[in-house]
Amino acid sequence: MVNAYRKISINKLEFRVPNAPIHERIQLRIIPEKESGLSEVRFWYKDQFLGTQIVKNSDLNIVQF
């Protein structure tokens, strides 16, 4: 859920989402790349693209397949 500062957090990692509506749930689509060790996190709200950020896979701390 987007807070009043238009930020969300996942696993203690905080993201700014400037175009997101306050106090609404948004969808995250995470695209990992093994070679570079980075993931692209895309933010969506009701089929509207809000933005993207690149983060280290290790910072996301998610399960690897």
One Martini backbone bead per residue (centre of mass of N, CA, C, O) as a GRO file, in nm:
protein
   65
    1MET     BB    1   0.098   0.036   0.021
    2VAL     BB    2   0.060   0.365  -0.016
    3ASN     BB    3   0.183   0.630   0.123
    4ALA     BB    4   0.191   0.973   0.188
    5TYR     BB    5   0.493   0.968   0.032
    6ARG     BB    6   0.487   0.766  -0.206
    7LYS     BB    7   0.554   0.482  -0.060
    8ILE     BB    8   0.717   0.162  -0.055
    9SER     BB    9   0.754  -0.172   0.098
   10ILE     BB   10   1.008  -0.444   0.074
   11ASN     BB   11   1.201  -0.596   0.278
   12LYS     BB   12   1.307  -0.300   0.381
   13LEU     BB   13   1.250  -0.175   0.096
   14GLU     BB   14   1.240   0.144  -0.056
   15PHE     BB   15   0.992   0.313  -0.267
   16ARG     BB   16   0.935   0.545  -0.514
   17VAL     BB   17   0.592   0.662  -0.625
   18PRO     BB   18   0.486   0.947  -0.765
   19ASN     BB   19   0.205   0.837  -0.932
   20ALA     BB   20   0.070   0.728  -0.690
   21PRO     BB   21  -0.190   0.651  -0.506
   22ILE     BB   22  -0.299   0.709  -0.208
   23HIS     BB   23  -0.382   0.423  -0.028
   24GLU     BB   24  -0.296   0.215  -0.250
   25ARG     BB   25  -0.276  -0.061  -0.440
   26ILE     BB   26   0.002  -0.209  -0.601
   27GLN     BB   27   0.183  -0.343  -0.868
   28LEU     BB   28   0.446  -0.582  -0.890
   29ARG     BB   29   0.713  -0.625  -1.134
   30ILE     BB   30   0.966  -0.872  -1.141
   31ILE     BB   31   1.290  -0.859  -1.321
   32PRO     BB   32   1.532  -1.083  -1.335
   33GLU     BB   33   1.907  -1.087  -1.350
   34LYS     BB   34   2.170  -1.295  -1.324
   35GLU     BB   35   2.418  -1.164  -1.464
   36SER     BB   36   2.391  -0.869  -1.315
   37GLY     BB   37   2.221  -0.874  -1.030
   38LEU     BB   38   1.948  -0.751  -1.135
   39SER     BB   39   1.633  -0.568  -1.092
   40GLU     BB   40   1.317  -0.499  -1.225
   41VAL     BB   41   1.080  -0.262  -1.102
   42ARG     BB   42   0.735  -0.255  -1.162
   43PHE     BB   43   0.467  -0.013  -1.167
   44TRP     BB   44   0.112  -0.075  -1.105
   45TYR     BB   45  -0.225   0.077  -1.187
   46LYS     BB   46  -0.477  -0.019  -1.345
   47ASP     BB   47  -0.301  -0.057  -1.621
   48GLN     BB   48  -0.087   0.157  -1.511
   49PHE     BB   49   0.212   0.298  -1.564
   50LEU     BB   50   0.444   0.439  -1.313
   51GLY     BB   51   0.725   0.270  -1.312
   52THR     BB   52   1.089   0.231  -1.247
   53GLN     BB   53   1.338   0.008  -1.088
   54ILE     BB   54   1.673  -0.058  -0.988
   55VAL     BB   55   1.798  -0.359  -0.826
   56LYS     BB   56   1.936  -0.564  -0.617
   57ASN     BB   57   1.890  -0.888  -0.549
   58SER     BB   58   1.997  -0.880  -0.252
   59ASP     BB   59   1.794  -0.653  -0.156
   60LEU     BB   60   1.526  -0.817  -0.196
   61ASN     BB   61   1.523  -1.102  -0.065
   62ILE     BB   62   1.443  -1.345  -0.256
   63VAL     BB   63   1.348  -1.615  -0.402
   64GLN     BB   64   1.526  -1.859  -0.576
   65PHE     BB   65   1.511  -2.061  -0.895
   0.00000   0.00000   0.00000
